[in-house]
XYZ file of C-alpha atoms in Angstrom:
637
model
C 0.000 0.000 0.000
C 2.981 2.354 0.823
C 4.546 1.729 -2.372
C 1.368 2.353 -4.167
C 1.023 5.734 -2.411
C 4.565 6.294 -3.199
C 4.371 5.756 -6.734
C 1.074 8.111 -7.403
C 3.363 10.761 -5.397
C -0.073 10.959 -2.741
C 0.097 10.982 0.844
C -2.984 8.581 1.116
C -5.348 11.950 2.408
C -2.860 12.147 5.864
C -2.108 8.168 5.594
C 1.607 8.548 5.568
C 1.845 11.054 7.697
C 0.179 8.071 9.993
C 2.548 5.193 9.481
C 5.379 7.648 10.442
C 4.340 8.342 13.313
C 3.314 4.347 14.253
C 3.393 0.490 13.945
C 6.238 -1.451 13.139
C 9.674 0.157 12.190
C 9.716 -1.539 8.875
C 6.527 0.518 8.150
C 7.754 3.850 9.627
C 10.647 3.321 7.622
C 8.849 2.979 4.184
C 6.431 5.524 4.662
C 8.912 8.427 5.984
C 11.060 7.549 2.443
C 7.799 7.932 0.396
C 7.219 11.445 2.230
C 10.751 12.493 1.683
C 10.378 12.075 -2.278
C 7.008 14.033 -2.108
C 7.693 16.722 -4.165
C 8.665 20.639 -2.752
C 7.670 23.175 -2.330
C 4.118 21.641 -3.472
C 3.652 19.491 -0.830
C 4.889 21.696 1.775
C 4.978 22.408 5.273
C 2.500 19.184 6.541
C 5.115 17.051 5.062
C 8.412 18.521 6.287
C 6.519 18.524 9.706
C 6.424 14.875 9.590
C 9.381 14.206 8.517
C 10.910 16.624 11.218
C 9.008 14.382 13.848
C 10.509 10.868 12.488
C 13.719 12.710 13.180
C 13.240 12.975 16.452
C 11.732 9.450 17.353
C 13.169 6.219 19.089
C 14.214 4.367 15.721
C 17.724 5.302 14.434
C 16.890 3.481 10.950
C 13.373 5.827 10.973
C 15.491 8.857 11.796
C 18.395 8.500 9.118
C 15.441 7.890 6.419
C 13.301 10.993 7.990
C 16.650 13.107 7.532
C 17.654 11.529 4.351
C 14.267 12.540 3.228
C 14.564 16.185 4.521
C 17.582 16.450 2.304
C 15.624 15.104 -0.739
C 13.401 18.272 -0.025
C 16.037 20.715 0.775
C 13.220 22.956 3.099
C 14.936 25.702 4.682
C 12.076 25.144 7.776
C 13.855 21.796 8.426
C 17.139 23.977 9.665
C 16.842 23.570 13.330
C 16.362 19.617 12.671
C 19.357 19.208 10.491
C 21.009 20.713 13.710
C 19.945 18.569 16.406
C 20.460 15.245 13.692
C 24.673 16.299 13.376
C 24.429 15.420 17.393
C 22.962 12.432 17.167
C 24.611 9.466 19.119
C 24.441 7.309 16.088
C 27.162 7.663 12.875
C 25.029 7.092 10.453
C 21.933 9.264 11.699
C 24.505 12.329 12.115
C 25.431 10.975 8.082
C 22.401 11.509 7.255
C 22.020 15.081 8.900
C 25.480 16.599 7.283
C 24.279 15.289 3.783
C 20.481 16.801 4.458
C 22.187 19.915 5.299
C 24.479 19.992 2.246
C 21.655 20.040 0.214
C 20.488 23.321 1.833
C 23.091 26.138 0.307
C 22.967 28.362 3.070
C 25.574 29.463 5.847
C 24.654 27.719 8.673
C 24.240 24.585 6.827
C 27.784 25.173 5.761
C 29.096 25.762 8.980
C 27.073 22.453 10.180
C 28.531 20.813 7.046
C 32.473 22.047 7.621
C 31.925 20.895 11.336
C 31.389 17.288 10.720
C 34.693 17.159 8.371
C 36.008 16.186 12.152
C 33.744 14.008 13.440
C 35.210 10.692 15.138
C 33.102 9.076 12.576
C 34.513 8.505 8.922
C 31.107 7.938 7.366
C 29.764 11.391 8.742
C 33.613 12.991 7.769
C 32.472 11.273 4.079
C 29.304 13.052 3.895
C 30.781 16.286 4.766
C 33.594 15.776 2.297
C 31.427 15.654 -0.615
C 28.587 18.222 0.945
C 30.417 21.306 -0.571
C 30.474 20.016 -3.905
C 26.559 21.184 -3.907
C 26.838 24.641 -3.454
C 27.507 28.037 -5.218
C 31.170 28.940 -5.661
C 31.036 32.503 -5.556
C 29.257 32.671 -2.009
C 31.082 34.770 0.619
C 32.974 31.974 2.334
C 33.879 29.885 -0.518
C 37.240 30.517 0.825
C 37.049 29.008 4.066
C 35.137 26.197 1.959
C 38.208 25.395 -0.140
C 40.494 25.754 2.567
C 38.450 22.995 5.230
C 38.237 21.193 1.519
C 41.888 20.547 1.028
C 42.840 19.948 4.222
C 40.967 16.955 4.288
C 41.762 16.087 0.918
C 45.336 16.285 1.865
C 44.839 13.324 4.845
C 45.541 10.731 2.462
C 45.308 7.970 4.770
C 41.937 9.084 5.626
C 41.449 7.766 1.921
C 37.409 7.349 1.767
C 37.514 11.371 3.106
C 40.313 12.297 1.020
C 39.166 10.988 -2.790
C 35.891 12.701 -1.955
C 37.092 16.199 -0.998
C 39.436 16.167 -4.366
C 36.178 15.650 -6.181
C 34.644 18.331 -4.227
C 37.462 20.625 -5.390
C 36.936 19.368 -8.874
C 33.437 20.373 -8.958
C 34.320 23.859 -7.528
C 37.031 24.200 -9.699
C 38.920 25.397 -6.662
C 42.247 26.779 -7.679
C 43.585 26.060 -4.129
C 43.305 22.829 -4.929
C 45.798 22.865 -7.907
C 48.822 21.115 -5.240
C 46.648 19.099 -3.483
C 45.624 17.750 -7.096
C 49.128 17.489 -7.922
C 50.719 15.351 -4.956
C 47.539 12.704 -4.860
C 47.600 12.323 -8.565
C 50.101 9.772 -7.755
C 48.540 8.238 -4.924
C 48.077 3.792 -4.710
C 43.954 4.586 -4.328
C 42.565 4.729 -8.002
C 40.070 6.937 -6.525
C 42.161 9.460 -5.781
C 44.022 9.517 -8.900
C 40.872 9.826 -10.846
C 39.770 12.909 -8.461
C 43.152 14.285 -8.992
C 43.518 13.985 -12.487
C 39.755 15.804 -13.123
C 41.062 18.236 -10.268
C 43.573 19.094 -12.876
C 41.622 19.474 -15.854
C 39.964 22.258 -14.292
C 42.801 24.527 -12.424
C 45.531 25.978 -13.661
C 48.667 23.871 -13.880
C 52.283 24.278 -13.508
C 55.131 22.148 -15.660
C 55.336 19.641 -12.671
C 51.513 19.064 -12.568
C 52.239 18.777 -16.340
C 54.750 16.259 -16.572
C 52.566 14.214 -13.550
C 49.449 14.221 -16.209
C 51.880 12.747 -18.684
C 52.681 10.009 -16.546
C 49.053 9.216 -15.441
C 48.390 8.253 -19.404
C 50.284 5.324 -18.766
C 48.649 4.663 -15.100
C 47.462 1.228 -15.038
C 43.554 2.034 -14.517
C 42.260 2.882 -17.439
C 40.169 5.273 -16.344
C 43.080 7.654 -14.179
C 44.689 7.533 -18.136
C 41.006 8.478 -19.870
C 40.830 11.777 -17.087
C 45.147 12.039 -17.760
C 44.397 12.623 -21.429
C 41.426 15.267 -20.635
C 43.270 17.216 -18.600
C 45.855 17.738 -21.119
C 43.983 18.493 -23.613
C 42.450 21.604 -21.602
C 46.323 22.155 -21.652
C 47.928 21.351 -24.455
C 51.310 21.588 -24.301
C 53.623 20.369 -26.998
C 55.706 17.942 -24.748
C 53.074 15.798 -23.986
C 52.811 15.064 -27.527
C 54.880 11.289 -27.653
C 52.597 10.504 -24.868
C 49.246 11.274 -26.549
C 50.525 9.670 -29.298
C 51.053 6.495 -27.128
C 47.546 6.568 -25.830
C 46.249 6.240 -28.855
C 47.459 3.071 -29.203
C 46.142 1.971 -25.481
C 44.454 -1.457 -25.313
C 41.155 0.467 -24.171
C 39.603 2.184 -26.236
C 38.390 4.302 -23.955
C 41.668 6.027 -23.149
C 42.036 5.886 -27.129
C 38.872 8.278 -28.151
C 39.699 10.428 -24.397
C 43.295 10.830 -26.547
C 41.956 11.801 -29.824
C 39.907 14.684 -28.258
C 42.519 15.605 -26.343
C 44.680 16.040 -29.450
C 42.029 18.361 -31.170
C 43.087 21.173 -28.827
C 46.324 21.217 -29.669
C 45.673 24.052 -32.220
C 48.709 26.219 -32.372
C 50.793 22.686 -32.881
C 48.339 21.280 -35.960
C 51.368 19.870 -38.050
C 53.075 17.983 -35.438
C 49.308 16.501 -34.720
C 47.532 15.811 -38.131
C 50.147 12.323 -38.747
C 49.691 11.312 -35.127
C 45.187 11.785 -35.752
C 45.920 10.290 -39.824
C 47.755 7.458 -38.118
C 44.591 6.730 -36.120
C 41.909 7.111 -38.153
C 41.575 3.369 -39.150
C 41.152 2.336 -35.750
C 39.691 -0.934 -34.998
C 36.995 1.084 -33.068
C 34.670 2.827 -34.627
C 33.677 5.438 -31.343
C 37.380 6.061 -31.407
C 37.400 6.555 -35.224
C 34.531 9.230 -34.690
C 36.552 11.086 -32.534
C 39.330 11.269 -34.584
C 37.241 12.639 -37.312
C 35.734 15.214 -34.974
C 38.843 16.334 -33.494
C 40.676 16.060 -37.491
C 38.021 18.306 -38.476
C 38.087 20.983 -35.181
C 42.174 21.617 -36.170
C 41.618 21.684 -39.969
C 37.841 22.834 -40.896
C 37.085 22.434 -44.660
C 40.566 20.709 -45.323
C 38.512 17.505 -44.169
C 35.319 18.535 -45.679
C 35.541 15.409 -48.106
C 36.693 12.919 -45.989
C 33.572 14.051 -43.751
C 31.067 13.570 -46.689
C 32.303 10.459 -47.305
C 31.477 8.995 -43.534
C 27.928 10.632 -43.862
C 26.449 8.634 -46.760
C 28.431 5.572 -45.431
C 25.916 2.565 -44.247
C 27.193 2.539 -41.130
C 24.741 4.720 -38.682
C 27.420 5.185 -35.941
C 30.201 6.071 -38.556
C 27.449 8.822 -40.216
C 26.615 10.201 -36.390
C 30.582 10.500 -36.295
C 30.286 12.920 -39.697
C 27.526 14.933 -38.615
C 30.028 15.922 -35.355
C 32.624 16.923 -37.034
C 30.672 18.236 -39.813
C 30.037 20.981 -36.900
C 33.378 22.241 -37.115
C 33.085 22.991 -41.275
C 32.088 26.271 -42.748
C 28.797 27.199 -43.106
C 28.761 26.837 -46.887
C 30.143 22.813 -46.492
C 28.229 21.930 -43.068
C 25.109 23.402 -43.708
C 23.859 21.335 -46.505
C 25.523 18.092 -45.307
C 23.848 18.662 -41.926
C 20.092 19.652 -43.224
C 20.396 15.909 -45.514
C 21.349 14.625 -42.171
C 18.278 15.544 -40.438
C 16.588 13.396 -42.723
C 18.673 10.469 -42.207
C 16.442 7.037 -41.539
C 18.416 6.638 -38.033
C 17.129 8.533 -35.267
C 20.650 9.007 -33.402
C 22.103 10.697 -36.719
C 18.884 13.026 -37.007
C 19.946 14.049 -32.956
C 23.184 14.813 -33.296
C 23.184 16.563 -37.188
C 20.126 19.076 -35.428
C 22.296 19.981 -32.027
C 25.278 20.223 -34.564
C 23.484 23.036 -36.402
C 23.324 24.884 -33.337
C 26.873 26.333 -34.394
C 25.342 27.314 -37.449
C 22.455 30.280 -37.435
C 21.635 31.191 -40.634
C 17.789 31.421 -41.957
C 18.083 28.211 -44.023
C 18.904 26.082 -41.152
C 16.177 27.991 -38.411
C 13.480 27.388 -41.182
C 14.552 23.039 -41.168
C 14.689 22.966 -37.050
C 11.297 25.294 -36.956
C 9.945 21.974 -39.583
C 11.456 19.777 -36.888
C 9.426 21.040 -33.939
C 6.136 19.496 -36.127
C 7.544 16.398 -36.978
C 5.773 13.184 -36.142
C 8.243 11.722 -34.232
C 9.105 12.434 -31.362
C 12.708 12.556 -31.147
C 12.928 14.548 -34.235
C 10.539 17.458 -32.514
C 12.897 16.872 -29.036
C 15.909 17.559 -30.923
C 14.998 20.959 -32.105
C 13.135 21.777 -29.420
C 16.775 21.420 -27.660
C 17.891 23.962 -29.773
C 15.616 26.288 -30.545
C 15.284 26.747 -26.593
C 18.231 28.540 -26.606
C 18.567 30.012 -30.209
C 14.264 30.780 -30.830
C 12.706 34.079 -30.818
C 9.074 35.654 -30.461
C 8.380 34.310 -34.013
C 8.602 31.415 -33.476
C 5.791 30.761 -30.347
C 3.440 29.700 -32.856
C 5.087 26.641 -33.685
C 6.289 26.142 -29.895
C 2.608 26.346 -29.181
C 1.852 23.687 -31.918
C 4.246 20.992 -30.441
C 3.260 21.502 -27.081
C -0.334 21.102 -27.886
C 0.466 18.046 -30.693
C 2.929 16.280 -28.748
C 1.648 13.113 -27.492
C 2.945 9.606 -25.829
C 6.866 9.018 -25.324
C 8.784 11.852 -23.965
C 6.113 14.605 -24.957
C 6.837 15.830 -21.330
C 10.381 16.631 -22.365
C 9.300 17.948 -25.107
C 6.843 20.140 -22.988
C 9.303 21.070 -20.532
C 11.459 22.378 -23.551
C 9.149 24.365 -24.808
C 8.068 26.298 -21.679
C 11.956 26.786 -21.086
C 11.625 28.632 -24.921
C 8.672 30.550 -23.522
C 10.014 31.774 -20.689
C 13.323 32.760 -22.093
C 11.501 34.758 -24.929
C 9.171 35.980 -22.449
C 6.803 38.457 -23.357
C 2.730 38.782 -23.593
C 3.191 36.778 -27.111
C 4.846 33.448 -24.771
C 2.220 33.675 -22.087
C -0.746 31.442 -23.761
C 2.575 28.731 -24.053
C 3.014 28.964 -19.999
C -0.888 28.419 -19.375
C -1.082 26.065 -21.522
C 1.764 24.440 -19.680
C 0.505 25.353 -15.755
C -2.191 22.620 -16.634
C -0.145 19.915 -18.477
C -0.532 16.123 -16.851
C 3.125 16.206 -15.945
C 3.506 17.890 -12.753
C 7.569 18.809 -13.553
C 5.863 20.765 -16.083
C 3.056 22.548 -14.535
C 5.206 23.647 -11.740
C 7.863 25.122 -14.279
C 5.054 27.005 -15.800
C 3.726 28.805 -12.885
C 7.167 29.447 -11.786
C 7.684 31.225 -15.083
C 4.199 33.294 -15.157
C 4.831 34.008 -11.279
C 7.552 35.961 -12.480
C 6.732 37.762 -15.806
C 3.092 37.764 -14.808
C 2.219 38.248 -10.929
C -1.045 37.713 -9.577
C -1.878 35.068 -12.187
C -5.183 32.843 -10.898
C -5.488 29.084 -11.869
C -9.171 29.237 -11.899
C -11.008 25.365 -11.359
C -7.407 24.364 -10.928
C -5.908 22.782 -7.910
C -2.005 23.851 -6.681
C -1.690 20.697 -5.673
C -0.134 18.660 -8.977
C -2.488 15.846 -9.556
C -1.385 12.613 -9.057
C -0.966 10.526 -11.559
C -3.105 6.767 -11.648
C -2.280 4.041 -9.297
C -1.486 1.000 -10.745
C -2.393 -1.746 -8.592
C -0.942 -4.849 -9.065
C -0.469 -8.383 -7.131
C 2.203 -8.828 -4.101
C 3.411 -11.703 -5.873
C 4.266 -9.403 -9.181
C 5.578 -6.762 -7.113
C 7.004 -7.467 -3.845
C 8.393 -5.121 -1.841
C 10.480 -7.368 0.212
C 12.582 -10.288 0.519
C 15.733 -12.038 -0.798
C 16.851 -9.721 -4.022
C 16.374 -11.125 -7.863
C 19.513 -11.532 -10.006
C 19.588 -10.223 -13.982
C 22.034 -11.332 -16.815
C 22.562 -8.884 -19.521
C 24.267 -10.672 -22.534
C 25.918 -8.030 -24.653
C 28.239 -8.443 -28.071
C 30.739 -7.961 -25.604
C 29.713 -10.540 -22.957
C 27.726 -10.972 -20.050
C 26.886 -8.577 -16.609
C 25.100 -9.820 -14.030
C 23.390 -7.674 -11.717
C 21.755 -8.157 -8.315
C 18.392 -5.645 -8.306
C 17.575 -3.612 -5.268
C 14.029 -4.996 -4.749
C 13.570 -3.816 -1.412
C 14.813 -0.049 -1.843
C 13.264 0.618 -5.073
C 10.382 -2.235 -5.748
C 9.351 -0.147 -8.891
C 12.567 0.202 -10.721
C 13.121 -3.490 -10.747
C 9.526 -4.454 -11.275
C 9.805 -1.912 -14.576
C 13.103 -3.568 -15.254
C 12.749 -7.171 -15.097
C 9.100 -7.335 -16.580
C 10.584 -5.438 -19.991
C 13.012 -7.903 -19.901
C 10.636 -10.752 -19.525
C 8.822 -9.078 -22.969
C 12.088 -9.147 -24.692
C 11.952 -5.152 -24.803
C 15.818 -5.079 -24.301
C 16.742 -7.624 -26.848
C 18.664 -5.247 -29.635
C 18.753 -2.528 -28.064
C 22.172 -0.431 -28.341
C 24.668 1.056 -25.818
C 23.564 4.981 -27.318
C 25.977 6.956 -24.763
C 29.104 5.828 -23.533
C 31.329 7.879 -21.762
C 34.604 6.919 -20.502
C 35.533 6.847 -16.894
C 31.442 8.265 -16.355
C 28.916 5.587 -17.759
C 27.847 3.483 -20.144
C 23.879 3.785 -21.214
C 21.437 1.969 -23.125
C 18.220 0.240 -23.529
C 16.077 2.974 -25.570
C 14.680 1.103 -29.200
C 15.036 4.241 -31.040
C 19.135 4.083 -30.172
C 19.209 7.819 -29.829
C 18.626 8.565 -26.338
C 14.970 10.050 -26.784
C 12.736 7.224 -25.762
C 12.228 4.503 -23.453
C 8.634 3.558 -22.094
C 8.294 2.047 -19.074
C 5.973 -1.141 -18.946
C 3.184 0.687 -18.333
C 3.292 3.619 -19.645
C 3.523 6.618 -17.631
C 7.263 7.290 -16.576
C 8.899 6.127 -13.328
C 8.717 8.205 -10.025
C 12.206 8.826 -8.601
C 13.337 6.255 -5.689
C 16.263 8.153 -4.727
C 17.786 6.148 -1.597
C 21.170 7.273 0.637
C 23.016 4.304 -1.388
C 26.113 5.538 -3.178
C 26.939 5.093 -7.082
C 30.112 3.144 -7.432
C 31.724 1.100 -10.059
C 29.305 -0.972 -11.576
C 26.645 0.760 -10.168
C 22.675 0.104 -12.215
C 20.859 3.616 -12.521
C 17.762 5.402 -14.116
C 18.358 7.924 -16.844
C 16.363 11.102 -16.070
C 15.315 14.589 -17.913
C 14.977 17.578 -15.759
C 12.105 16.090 -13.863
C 13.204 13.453 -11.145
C 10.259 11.805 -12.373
C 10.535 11.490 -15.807
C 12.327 7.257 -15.540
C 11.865 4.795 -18.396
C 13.388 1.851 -20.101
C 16.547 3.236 -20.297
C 19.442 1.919 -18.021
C 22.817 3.335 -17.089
C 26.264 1.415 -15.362
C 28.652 3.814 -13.535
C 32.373 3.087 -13.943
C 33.415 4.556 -10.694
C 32.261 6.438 -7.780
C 29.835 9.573 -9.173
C 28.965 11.360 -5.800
C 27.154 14.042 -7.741
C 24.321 11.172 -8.959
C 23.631 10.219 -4.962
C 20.294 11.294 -3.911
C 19.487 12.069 -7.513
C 19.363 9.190 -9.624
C 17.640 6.335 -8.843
C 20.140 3.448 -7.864
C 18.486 0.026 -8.114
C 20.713 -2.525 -9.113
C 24.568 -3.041 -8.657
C 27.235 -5.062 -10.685
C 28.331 -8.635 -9.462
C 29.811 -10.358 -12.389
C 31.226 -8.931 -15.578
C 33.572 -5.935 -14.589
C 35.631 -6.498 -17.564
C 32.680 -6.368 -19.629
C 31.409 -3.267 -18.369
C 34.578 -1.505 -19.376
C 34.807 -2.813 -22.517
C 31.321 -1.871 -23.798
C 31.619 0.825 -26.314
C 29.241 3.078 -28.255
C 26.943 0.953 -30.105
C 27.667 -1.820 -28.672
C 24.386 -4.095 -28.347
C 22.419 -5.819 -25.580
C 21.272 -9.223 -27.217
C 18.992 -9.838 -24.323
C 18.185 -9.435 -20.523
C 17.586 -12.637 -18.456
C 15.819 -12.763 -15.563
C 17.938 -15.738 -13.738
C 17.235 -15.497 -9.981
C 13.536 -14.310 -8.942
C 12.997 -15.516 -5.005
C 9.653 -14.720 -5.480
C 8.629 -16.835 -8.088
């Protein structure tokens, strides 16, 4: 019953707030986590109330998921909680408190946040560690933020507090954390030599920190040499050149494409470079052989115009996605025509990256095709330019906004939606105000609430007559125990891939939706096929949308997933739901973390984790293919 409440984002008329406050922990427990992923500031101060209460009961599992729950809200009123939680007697209840409060970017959360970097406790020093990653960088004591930062990134034996204030600094782009970056770049914890080497992507280096990023391409993690490469490309110096060259020959090929776009910065030293890219581009991989292209045609332009025709009328669809990338970096006069036949290409990934290539290219020819887009049938097509005209659109073009919005149906038409109330509001205006209306009563409730934001603003004092605040909740889908349990010994999923096999152990109890979603599309067969459309090294790999292009994926019933954000932590091998904007907004789609991605905790949904198949999961490439998805231990059947 929880669950079911959960999932239709209701409180049950008060019911929650009910099995907080009473019967057996397990209960408590379930129903405080469905209040904290009620969404805010709609359902307000009843709700925070509640959850401030569990904070302060007998249960220390019931308080860590009340304050976990606060922090998925991020309610300013829960303040004086968040303060009494840091002194709770029990680690992982005062864990729970420093992350809640990091999610509130405020000084006194800070100073609650800074304060816990020396608790006795390493899981609460962990949560304060990567708190600061959250907020602004240009508040008034980003200082003292960067200094308490660095100091604990500099304990190096305090390694599980350490790797997570580098990425901290990484995310700040702290400059005073340019040595710290430097001395742990060499460190035995991969960890911290992946934190390190991003650290130094983002700083400004010296000719030591140089010559330390040239050494990390030959590190033996793959992934320390995929964030090596980046970092020198952002600064390309010429003596780093026989080491780039090196990596491009690296067994991954991973560290081989992170190489090639590395190389494409190194603009003022384009003839040492163009024999060390030709000498690539016949790689045995075909992601790496995009990149080459793409970073071949960034340093030369129109010299490569005809090898870039070439790939785009080849059969290949992954080689012709690779052609309309580069074909960015051409002229107008040579991209603009091979781009616009690209948007008609019969493969739905080549159509999405040929329209967000032509964002680089304004001219009336090419607004007139993306304008066409935004009626086209399908849906990715319409998504595509809507993801550009959102940013490049102007008051003549609300009309056809208006259209899509009110056309758009079935898969992803709440992107789509979202998208085009983001054009609205940007062009703003009494001309874009029937598009935010329109959207303050659209069935999703991401974008209803992003409407009335926007009219708030540009139009105060506007009434949502027969309407209710409230977002309506969308239908509950009742369905048998036995198909959708809740509890109990977790299921176990094979996914056979071209590359070989992963096997995954679902998180039934933590997020019973996910994996119900999961394995019953995999039961249909609905991942059998189905291509690896992002990849990105030392990040994630993701798949399982049947277009291939990132812009669909159905869930089994339908409507899209609600978020089950837990206080679990994305690791290597980690099994997560691909979102839009709207933490609510899950499908089909799957994703598998390489590493430790602090910045997804609390926002994706987490429900499954690698147990077999770690060299599999870092060999998949881009379009690599899922043959099928086996369902291979289910307790409850």
């Amino acid at each position: 019953m929880i669950a079911l409440y959960e999932d239709s984002r209701s409180d049950g008329d008060g019911l929650l707030e009910t099995f907080a406050a009473d019967g057996a922990e397990s209960t408590r427990v379930r129903a405080v986590f469905a209040l904290g992923r009620m969404p805010f500031p709609e359902e307000g101060a009843t709700v925070t109330r509640a959850l401030c209460a569990a904070a302060k009961g007998t249960s220390e599992r019931v308080r860590a998921a009340a304050l976990f729950g606060l922090g998925l809200r991020g309610d300013p009123a829960a303040a004086d909680t968040l303060v009494e939680g840091r002194n709770d007697p029990i680690p992982d209840v005062r864990a729970r408190a420093v992350e809640a409060a990091s999610r509130i970017d405020e000084p006194r959360m800070h100073g609650l946040v800074l304060g816990a970097l020396s608790d006795e406790a390493e899981i609460v020093r962990a949560e304060a560690a990567v708190g600061p990653s959250r907020w602004k960088r240009d508040a008034a004591d980003s200082d003292a933020v960067d200094t308490a930062l660095v100091a604990a990134a500099s304990a190096t034996k305090d390694v599980d507090v350490a790797w997570r204030a580098l990425s901290s600094l990484a995310r700040r782009r702290s400059a005073k954390g340019a040595a710290v970056f430097a001395a742990s770049i060499t460190h035995v914890d991969a960890r911290m030599r992946i934190f390190s080497a991003q650290g130094l992507k983002v700083v400004p280096v010296d000719a030591g920190a140089q010559e330390k990023l040239r050494a990390a391409l030959a590190d033996p993690d793959w992934r320390v040499a995929c964030e090596a490469a980046l970092a020198i490309g952002e600064h390309p110096d010429a003596a780093a050149l026989p080491a780039l060259e090196k990596a491009l020959a690296h067994s991954s090929s991973h560290v081989r494409r992170c190489a090639a776009e590395a190389l494409a910065h190194f603009v003022d030293a384009k003839e040492a470079v163009r024999p060390i890219l030709a000498r690539a581009k016949d790689d045995a991989s075909v992601d790496v052989r995009c990149s080459v292209l793409v970073a071949r045609a960034q340093l030369d332009g129109d010299a490569l115009a005809g090898e870039v025709e070439k790939a785009a009328v080849s059969k290949e669809a992954l080689w012709r996605a690779g052609a309309a990338g580069a074909a960015g970096s051409l002229s107008h006069g040579k991209a603009i025509p091979l781009l616009l036949k690209l948007t008609h290409d019969s493969d739905p990934h080549v159509v999405d990256v040929a329209a967000h290539a032509l964002k680089g290219h304004a001219t009336p020819e090419v607004h007139a095709r993306l304008v066409e887009m935004l009626g086209d049938a399908d849906n990715g097509v319409r998504l595509a330019a809507v993801d550009v005209l959102k940013e490049t659109g102007g008051a003549g073009d609300l009309d056809a906004f208006a259209k899509c919005l009110s056309t758009s149906r079935g898969d992803i038409s709440g992107e789509i939606a979202s998208g085009v109330v983001d054009a609205a509001a940007r062009i703003g205006g009494e001309p874009a105000r029937p598009i935010l209306e329109r959207g303050a009563f659209h069935t999703s409730a991401f974008v209803r609430q992003k409407s009335r934001a926007a009219l708030a603003k540009d139009f105060p004092g506007t009434k949502f007559e027969g309407s209710n605040d409230r977002p309506a909740s969308p239908p509950m889908v009742p369905l048998p125990d036995t198909d959708y349990p809740t509890s109990g010994p977790n299921p176990r999923v094979e996914v056979v891939t071209n590359r070989g096999t992963m096997v995954f152990e679902l998180l039934r109890n933590e997020c019973p939706v996910h994996v119900f979603n999961f394995m019953t599309l995999a039961r249909r067969g609905f991942y059998d096929g189905t291509t690896f459309h992002r990849v990105v090294p030392d990040f994630v790999i993701q798949g399982g949308d049947r277009r291939g292009d990132g812009n669909g994926g159905a869930t089994w019933r339908g409507d899209p997933l609600r978020g089950e954000f837990t206080p679990r932590k994305f690791a290597r091998g980690s099994l997560g739901m691909p979102r839009n904007d709207d933490p609510d907004s899950g499908g089909s789609q799957i994703f598998v973390t390489h590493r430790e991605t602090p910045h997804l905790d609390g926002r994706y949904t987490l429900f499954g984790e690698l147990r077999d198949g770690f060299e599999v999961l870092d060999s998949i490439e881009l379009g690599d293919t899922i043959r099928t998805v086996r369902v291979v231990g289910d307790p409850s059947r």
